[in-house]
Coordinates of C-alpha atoms in Angstrom, one line a residue:
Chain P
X1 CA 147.8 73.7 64.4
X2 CA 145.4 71.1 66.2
X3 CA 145.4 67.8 66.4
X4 CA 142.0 66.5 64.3
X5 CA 140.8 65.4 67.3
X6 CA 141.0 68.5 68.9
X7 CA 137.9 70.0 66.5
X8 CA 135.5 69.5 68.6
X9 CA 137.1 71.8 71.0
X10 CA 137.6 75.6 70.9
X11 CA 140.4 76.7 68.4
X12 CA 138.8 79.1 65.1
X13 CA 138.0 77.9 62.1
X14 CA 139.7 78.0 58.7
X15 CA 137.9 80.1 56.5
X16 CA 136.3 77.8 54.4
X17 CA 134.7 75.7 56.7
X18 CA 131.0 74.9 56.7
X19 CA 128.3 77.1 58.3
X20 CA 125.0 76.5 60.2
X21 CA 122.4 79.0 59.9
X22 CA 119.8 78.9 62.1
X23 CA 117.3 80.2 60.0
X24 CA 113.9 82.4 61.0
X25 CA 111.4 83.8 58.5
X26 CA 112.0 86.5 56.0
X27 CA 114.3 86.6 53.0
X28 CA 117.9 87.7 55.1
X29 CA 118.8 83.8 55.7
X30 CA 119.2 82.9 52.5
X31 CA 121.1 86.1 51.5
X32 CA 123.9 85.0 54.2
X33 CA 123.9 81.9 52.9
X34 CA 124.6 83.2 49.4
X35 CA 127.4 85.5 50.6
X36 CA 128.9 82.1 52.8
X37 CA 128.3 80.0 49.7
X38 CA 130.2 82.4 47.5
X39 CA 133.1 82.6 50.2
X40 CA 133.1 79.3 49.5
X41 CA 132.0 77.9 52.9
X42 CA 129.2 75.1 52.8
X43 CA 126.1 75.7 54.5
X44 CA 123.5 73.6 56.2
X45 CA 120.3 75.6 57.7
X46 CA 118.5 74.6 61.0
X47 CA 115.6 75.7 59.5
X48 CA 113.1 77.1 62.5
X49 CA 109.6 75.2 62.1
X50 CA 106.5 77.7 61.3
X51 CA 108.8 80.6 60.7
X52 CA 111.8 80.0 58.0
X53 CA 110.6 79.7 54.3
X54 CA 109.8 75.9 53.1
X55 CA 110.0 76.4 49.6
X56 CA 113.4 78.3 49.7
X57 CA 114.8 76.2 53.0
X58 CA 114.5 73.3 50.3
X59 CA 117.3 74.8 47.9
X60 CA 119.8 74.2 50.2
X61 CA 121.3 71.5 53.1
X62 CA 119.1 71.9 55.9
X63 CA 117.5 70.3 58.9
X64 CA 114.3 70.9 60.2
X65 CA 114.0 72.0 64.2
X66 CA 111.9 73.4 66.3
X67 CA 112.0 77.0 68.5
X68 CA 112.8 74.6 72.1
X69 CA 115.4 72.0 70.2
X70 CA 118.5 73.5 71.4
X71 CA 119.8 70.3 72.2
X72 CA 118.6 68.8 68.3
X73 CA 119.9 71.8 66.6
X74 CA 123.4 71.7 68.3
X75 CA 123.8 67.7 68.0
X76 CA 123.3 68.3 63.8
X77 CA 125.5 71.3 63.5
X78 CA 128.4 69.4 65.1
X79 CA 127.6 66.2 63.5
X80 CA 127.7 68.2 59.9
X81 CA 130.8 69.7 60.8
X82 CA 129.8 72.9 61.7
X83 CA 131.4 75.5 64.3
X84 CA 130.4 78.7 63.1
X85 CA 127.3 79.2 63.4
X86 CA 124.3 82.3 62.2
X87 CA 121.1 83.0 64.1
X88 CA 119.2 85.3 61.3
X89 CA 115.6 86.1 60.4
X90 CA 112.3 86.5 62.4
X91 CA 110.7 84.7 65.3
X92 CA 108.0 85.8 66.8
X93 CA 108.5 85.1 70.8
X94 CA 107.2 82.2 71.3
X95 CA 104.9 81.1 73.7
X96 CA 106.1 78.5 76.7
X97 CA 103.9 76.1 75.2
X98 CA 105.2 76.5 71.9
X99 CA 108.7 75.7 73.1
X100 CA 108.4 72.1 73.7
X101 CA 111.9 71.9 75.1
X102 CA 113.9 69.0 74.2
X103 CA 117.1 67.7 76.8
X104 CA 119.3 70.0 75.8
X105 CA 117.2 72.9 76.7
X106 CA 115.9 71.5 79.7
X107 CA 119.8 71.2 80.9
X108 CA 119.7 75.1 80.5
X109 CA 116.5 75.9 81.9
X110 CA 117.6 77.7 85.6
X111 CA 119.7 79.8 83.4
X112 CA 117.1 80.4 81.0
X113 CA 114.9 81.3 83.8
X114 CA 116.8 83.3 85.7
X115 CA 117.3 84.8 83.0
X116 CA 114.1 85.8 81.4
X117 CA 113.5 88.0 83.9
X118 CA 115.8 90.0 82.6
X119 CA 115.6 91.7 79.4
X120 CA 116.0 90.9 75.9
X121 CA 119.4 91.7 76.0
X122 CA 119.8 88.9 78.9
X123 CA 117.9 86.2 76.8
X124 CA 119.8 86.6 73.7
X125 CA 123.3 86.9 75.6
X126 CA 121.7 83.0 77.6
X127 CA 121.3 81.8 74.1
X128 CA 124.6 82.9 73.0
X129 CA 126.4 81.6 76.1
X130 CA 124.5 78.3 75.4
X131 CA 126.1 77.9 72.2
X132 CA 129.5 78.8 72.7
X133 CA 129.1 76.3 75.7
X134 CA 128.7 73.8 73.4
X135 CA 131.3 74.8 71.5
X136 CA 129.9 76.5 69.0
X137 CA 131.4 80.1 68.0
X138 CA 128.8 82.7 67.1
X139 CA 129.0 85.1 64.4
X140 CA 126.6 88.4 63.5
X141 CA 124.9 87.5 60.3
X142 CA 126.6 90.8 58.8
X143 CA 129.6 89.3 59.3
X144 CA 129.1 86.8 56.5
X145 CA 126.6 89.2 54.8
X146 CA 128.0 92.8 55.0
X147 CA 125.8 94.0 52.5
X148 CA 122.8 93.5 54.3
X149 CA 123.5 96.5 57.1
X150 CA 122.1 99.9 56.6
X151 CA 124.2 101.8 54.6
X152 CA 125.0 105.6 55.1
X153 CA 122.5 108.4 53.9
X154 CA 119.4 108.3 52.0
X155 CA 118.1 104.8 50.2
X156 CA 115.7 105.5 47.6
X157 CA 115.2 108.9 46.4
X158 CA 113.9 111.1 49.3
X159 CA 116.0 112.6 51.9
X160 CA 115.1 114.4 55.3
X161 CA 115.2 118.1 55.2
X162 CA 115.9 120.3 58.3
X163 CA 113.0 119.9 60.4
X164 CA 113.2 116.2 60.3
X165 CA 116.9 116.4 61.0
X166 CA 116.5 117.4 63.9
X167 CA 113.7 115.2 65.1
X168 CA 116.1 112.7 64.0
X169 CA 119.2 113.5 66.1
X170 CA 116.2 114.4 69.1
X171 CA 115.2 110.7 68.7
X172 CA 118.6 109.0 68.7
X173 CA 119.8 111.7 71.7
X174 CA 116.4 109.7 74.0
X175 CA 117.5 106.3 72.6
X176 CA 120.9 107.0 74.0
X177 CA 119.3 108.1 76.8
X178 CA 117.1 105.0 77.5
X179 CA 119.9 102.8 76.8
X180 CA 120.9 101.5 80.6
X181 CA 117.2 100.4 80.5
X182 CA 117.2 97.7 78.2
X183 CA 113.7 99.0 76.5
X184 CA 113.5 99.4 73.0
X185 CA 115.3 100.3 70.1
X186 CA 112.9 102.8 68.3
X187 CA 111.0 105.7 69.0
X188 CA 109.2 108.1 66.5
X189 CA 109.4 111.8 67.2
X190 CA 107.2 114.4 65.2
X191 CA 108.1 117.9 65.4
X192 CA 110.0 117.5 68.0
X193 CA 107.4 115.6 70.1
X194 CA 108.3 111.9 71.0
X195 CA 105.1 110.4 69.9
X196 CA 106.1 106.8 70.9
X197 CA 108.3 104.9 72.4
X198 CA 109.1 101.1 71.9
X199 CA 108.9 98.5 74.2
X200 CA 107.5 95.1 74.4
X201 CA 105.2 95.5 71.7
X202 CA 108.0 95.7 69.0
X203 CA 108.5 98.5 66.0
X204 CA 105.5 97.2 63.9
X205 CA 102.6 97.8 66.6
X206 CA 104.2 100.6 67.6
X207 CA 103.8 102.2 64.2
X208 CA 100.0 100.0 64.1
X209 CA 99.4 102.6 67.8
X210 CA 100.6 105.2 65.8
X211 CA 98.3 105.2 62.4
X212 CA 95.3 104.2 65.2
X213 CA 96.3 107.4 67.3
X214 CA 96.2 109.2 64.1
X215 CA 93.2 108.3 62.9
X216 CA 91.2 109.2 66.2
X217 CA 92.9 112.6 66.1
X218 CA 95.1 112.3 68.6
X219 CA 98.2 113.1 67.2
X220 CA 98.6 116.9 66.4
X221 CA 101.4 116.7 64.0
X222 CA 100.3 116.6 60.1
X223 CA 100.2 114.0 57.5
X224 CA 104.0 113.6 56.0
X225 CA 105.7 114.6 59.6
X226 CA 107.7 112.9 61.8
X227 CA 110.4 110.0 61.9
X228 CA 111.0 106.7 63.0
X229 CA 114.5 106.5 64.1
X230 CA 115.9 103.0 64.8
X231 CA 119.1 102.3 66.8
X232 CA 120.8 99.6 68.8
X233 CA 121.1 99.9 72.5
X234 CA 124.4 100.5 73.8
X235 CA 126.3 97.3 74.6
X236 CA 123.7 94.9 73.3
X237 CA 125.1 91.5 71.2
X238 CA 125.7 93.2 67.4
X239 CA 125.9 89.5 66.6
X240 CA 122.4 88.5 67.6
X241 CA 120.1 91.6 68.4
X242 CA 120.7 94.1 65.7
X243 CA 117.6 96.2 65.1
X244 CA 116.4 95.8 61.4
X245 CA 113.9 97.3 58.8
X246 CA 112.0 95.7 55.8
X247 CA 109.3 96.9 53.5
X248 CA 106.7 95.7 56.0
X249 CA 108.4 98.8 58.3
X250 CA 108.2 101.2 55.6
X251 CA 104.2 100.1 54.9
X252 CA 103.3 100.6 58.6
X253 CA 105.6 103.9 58.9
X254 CA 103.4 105.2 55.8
X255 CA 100.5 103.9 57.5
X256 CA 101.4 106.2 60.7
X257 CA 102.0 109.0 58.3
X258 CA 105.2 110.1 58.8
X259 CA 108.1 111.2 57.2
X260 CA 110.2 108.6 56.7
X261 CA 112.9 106.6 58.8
X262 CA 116.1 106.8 60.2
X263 CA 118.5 104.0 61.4
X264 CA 122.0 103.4 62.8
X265 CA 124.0 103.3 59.7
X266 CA 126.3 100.3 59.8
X267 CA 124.2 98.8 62.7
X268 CA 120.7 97.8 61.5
X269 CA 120.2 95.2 59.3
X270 CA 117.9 95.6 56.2
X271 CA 115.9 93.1 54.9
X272 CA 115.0 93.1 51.2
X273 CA 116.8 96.3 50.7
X274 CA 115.4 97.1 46.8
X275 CA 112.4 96.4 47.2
X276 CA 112.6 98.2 50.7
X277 CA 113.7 101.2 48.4
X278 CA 111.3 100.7 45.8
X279 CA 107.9 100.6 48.4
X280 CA 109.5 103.7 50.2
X281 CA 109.8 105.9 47.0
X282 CA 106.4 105.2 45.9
X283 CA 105.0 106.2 49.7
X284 CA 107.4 109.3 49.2
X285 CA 109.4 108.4 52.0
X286 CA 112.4 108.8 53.3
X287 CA 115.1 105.8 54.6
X288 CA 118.1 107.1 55.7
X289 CA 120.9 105.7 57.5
X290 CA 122.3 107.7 59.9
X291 CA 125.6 107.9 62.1
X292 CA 124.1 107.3 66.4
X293 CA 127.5 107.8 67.5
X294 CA 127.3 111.2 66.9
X295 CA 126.8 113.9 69.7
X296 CA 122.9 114.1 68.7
X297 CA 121.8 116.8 70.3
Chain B
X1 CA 97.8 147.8 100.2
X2 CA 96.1 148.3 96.2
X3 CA 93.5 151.0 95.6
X4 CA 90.0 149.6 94.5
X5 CA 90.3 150.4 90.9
X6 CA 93.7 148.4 90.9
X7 CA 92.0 145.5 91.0
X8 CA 91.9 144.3 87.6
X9 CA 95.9 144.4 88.0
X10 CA 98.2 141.9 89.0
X11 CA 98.6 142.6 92.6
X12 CA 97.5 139.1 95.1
X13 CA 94.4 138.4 96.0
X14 CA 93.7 137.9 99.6
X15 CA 92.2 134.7 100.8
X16 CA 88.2 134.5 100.3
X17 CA 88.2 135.8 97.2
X18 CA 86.5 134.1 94.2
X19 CA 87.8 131.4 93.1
X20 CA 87.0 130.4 89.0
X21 CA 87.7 126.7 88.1
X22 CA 88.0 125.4 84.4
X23 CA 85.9 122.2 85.1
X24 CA 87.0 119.2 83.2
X25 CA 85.2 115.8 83.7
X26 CA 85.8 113.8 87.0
X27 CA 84.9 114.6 90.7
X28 CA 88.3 116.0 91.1
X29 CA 86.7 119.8 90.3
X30 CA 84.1 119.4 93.1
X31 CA 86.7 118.2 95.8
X32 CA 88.3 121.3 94.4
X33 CA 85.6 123.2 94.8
X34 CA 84.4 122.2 97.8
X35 CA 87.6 122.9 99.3
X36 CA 87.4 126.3 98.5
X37 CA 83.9 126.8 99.5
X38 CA 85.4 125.5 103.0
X39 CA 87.9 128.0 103.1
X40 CA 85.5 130.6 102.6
X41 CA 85.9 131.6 99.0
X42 CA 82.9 131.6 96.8
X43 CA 83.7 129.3 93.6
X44 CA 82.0 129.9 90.3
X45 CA 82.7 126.7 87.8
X46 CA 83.6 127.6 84.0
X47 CA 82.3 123.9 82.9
X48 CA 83.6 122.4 79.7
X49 CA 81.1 121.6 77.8
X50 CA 80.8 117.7 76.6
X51 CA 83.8 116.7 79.5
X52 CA 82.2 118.7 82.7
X53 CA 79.3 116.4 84.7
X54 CA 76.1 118.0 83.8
X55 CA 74.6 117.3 87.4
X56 CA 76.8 117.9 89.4
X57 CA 78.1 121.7 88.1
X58 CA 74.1 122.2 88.6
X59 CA 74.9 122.4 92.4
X60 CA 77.4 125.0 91.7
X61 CA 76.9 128.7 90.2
X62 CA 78.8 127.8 86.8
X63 CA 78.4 129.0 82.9
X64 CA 79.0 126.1 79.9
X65 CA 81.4 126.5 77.8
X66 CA 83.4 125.2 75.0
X67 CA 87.2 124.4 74.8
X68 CA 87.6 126.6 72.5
X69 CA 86.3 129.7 74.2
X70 CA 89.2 131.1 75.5
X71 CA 87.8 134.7 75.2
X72 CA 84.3 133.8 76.9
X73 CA 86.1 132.0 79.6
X74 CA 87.9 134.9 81.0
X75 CA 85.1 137.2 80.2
X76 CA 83.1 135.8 82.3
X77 CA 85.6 134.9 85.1
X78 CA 86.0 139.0 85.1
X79 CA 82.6 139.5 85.2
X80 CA 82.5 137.1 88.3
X81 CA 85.3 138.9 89.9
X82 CA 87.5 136.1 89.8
X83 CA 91.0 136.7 89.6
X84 CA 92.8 133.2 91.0
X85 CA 91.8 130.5 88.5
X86 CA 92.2 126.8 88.9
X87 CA 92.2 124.3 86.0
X88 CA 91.2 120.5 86.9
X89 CA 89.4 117.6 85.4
X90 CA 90.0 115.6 82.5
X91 CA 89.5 116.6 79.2
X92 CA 89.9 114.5 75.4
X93 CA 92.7 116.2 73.5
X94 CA 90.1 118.2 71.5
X95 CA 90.5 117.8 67.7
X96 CA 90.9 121.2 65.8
X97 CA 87.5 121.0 64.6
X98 CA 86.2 120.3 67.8
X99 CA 88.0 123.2 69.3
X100 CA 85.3 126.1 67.8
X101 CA 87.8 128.9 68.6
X102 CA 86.5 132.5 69.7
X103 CA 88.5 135.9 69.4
X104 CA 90.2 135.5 72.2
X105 CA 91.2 132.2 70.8
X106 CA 92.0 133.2 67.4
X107 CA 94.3 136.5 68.6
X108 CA 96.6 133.3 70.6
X109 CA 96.7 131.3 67.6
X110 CA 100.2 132.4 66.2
X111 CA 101.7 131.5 69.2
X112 CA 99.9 128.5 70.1
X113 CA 100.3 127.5 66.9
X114 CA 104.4 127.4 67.2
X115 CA 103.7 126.1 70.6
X116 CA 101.8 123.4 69.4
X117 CA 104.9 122.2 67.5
X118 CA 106.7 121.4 70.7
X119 CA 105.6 118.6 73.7
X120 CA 102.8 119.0 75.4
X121 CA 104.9 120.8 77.8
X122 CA 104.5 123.5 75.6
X123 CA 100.8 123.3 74.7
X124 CA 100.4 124.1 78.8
X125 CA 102.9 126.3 79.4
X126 CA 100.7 128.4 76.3
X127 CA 97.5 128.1 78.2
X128 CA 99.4 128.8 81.5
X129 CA 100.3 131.8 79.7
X130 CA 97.8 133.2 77.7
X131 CA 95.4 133.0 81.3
X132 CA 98.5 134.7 83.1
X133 CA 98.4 137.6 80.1
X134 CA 94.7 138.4 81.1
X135 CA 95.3 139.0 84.6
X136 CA 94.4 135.9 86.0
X137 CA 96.6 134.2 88.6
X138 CA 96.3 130.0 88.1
X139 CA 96.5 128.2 91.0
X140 CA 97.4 124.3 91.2
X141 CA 94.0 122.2 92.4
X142 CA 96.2 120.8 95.2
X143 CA 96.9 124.3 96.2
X144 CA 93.2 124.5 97.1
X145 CA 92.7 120.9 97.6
X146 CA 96.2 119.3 99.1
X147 CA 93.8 116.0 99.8
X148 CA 93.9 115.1 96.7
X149 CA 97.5 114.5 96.1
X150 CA 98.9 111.3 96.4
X151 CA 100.1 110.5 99.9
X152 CA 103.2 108.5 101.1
X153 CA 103.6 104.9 101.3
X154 CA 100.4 102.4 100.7
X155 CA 96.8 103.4 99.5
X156 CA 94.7 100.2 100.9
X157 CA 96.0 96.9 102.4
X158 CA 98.4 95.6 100.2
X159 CA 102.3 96.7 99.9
X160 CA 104.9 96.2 96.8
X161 CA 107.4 93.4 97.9
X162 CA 111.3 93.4 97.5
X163 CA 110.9 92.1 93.5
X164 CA 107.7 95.4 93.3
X165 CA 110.6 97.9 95.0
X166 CA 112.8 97.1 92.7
X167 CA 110.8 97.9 89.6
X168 CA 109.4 100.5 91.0
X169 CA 113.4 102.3 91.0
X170 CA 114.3 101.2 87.7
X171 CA 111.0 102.7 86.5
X172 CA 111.7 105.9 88.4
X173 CA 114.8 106.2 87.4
X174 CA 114.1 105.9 83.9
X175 CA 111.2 108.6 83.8
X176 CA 114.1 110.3 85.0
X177 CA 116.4 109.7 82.4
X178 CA 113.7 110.2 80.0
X179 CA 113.0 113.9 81.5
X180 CA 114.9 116.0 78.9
X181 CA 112.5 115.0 76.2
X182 CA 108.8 115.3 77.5
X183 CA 107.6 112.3 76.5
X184 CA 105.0 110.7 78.9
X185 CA 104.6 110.1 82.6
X186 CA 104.5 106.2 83.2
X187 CA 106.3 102.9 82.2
X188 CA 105.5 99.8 83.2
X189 CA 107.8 97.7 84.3
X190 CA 108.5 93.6 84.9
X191 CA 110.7 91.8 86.8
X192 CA 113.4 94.8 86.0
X193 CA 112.6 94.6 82.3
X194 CA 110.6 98.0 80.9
X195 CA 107.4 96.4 79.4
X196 CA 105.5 99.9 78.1
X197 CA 106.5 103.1 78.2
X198 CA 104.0 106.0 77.7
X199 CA 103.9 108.6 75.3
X200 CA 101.1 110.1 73.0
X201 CA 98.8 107.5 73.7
X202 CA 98.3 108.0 77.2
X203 CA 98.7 105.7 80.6
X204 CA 94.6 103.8 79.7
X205 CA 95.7 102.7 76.5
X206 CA 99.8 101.8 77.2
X207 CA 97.9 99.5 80.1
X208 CA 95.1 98.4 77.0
X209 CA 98.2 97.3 74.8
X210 CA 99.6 95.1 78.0
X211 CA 96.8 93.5 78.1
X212 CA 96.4 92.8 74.6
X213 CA 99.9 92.0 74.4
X214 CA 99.6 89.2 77.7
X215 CA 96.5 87.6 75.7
X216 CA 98.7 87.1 72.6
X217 CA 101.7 85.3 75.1
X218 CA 103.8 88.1 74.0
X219 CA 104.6 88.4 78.1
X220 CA 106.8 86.5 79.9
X221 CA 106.5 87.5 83.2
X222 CA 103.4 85.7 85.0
X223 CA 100.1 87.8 85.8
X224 CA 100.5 89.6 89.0
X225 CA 104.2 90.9 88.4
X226 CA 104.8 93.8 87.4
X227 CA 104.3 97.9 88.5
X228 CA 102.8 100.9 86.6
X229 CA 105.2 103.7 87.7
X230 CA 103.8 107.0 87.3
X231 CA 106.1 110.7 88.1
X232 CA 106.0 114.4 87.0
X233 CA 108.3 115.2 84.1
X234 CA 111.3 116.8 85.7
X235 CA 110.4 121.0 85.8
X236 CA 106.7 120.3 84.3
X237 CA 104.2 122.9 85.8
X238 CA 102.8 121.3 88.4
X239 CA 99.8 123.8 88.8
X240 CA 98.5 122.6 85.1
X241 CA 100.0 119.5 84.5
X242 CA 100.4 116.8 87.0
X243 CA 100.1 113.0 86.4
X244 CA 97.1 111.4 88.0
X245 CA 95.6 108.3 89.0
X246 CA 92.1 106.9 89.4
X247 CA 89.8 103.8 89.9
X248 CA 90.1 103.5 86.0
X249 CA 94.0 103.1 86.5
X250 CA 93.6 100.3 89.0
X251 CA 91.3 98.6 86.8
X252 CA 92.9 98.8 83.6
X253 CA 96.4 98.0 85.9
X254 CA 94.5 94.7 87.1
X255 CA 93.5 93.8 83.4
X256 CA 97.3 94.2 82.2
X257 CA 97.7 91.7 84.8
X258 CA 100.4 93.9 87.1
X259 CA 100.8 93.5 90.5
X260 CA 99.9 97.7 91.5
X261 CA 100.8 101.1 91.2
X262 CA 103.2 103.5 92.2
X263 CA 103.1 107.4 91.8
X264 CA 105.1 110.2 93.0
X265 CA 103.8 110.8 96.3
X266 CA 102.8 114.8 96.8
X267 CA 102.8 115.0 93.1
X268 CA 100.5 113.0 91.3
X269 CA 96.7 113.7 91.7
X270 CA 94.2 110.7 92.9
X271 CA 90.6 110.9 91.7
X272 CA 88.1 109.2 94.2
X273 CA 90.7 108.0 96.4
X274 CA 88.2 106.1 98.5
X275 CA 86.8 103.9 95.6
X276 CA 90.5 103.6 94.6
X277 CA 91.8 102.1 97.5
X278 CA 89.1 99.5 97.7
X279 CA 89.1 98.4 94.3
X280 CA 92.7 98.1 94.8
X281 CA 92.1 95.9 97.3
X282 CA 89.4 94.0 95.9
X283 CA 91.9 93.4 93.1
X284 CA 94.8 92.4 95.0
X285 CA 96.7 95.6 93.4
X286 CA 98.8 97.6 95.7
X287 CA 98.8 101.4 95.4
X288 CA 101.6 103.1 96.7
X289 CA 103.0 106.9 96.8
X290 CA 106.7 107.2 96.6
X291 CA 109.6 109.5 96.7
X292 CA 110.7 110.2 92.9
X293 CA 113.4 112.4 94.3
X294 CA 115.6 109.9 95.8
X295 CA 118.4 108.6 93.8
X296 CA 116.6 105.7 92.8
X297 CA 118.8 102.9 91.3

């Protein structure tokens, strides 16, 4: 329908067509890049210095860029041929030092620093704005990767009985709840009793408080009760900020001794789902996903 | 209006009667005290033994004892005539092992037990009770001691800014929105985004992680932003169970690197207000008590 050169502008892409990944740590960006490979797309990682996987980045087309090189990482996607575009895997937040912007970040810095003082939510909806200004369009990794979201009920073989049922629906009824606030998207409720809440620390030191609460008896609750429930906020970017689990959360939610987990079925990405099941059976605990649309409680 | 040998009933006392107070650690039960010795009433102090100031409960006519000792407490608060009862000071979440419990502990357990399932809501509303079931009437500390609740507007010289006001309403207003589920009674939040929020782990150690997390980068907004917001849960007991501030808060509030304080004025207890409001000025911290009833954003 357009003109050839017309692709650098705005009209969508064939199926087909190649795919840049911008790839963080953790196993989930080379599972999209399977499932795009096997759609038949070709696809070419940005590979994120210090936090994607060298030895598997290798395997495939890829350019290396750092956290700050918006500018770099945009000029390679277009000049492989890429519109669509992935942001998957881990980053820790970086430090302003470790950013070492480059020109086309420093072109978006006001924005960028207007918006960092908002939350999360703002600075992933600034870095999605600044690539779709430049053309890019932005897909959510379970786009290309369905089989990486949470499915519904119980993985593994354990399943939440009554009590934790309900500390599960009382934990997505106060995520609900916090939702206009931009805070967190976990909490872990014990017998009813919210026992933490998630903020800026993220879900692993919230569990690390947790199992450190625990062991200075100051959590009331028994060994083998409570639940970490996991859910997105309401209206956040399912593209770029789903919540997600990985054996690491199951460790530390064994660590805090509790139950098990819930999380939004069909909206939290899981990382490394077998072995995820495997680790969680051997802790006898439970991972279920769980439907957060529903009237909780 | 009561015959003499009614007065082991339930019928009010009249003012200069004596007044028992379950003495936690803290000055707070000697201002309380105090008070009451001002108003005529002779005080006899019930001192918790490992939390009460040895020293200072010398200078009062007091018995020791433990937090388990339900049945010894009241006994003795009998004995001394007392029938109004105040509890104040702070005291460790006991461990069960610590709690040594006496028969008039152990004929409450069943229901504290089932109590103990719930929020800590419930853990005071079962104390509140189980003094109310022996006759006794408890009394809020400000009831006796209205000095010691927060006042309106600024504690010391400095005053929250435009930026400050407006975190101070979102926090507010999500303690608010947070009030269904007894979880804690502060958040902290930056530049509009909600940094911590409080649940088991108390107000000392969500401010400890801030300041761990600001020495690991993981903050963006710049040392001296920032408010710890502290309010009552909506319909908490405000005789047992209000929040409270002290010099501790404005130095572990400095350390997080925020930029001060603000507490539901008329309902939030200050400890050494004094020493408070010069720290806070020392430290370039406002304190200020504010009205957690008005529609805040």
């Amino acid at each position: 329908m357009a003109a050839a050169d017309d692709r650098n502008k705005h009209e969508p892409e064939v199926a087909g067509a190649p795919l840049a990944i911008v790839c963080g740590g953790g196993t989930l960006p080379f599972t999209v890049a399977d499932a795009a490979k096997q759609q038949g797309r070709r696809v070419v990682l940005m590979a994120l210095r210090g936090a994607a996987d060298a030895g598997r980045v290798a395997l495939y087309p890829h350019h290396w860029v750092r956290v700050g090189q918006f500018g770099r990482c945009t000029r390679l996607a277009k000049a492989e041929g890429c519109r669509d575009l992935v942001l998957i895997g881990s980053v820790v937040r970086p430090t302003l030092a470790q950013l070492w912007p480059d020109w086309g970040m420093i072109r978006n810095i006001p924005r960028l620093l207007k918006l960092l003082a908002g939350g999360d939510h703002h600075v992933l909806s600034a870095i999605t704005r600044a690539f779709e200004n430049q053309g890019f369009r932005l897909l959510g990794a379970h786009e290309i990767a369905p089989e990486i979201l949470m499915p519904k009920g119980p993985m593994g073989h354990h399943r939440p009985g009554a009590g934790e049922q309900s500390d599960i629906a009382r934990g997505l009824a106060l995520l609900k709840a916090m939702g206009p606030f931009d805070v967190g998207q976990a909490v872990v409720v014990a017998n009813r009793r919210v026992l933490a809440v998630e903020a800026a620390e993220g879900t692993d030191q919230m569990l690390l408080r947790l199992a450190e609460l625990r062991e200075k008896g100051r959590i009331r609750s028994p060994r083998g009760v409570g639940v970490l429930v996991k859910a997105p906020k309401p209206g956040q970017d399912v593209r770029v900020d789903l919540p997600s689990i990985g054996p690491q959360t199951v460790e530390q939610t064994a660590r805090a001794g509790l139950a098990g987990i819930a999380a939004a079925a069909g909206a939290t990405i899981v990382a490394e789902a077998q072995q995820l099941a495997a680790m969680a059976d051997r802790a006898k605990l439970f991972v279920v996903g769980v439907d957060d649309q529903a009237d909780a409680e």
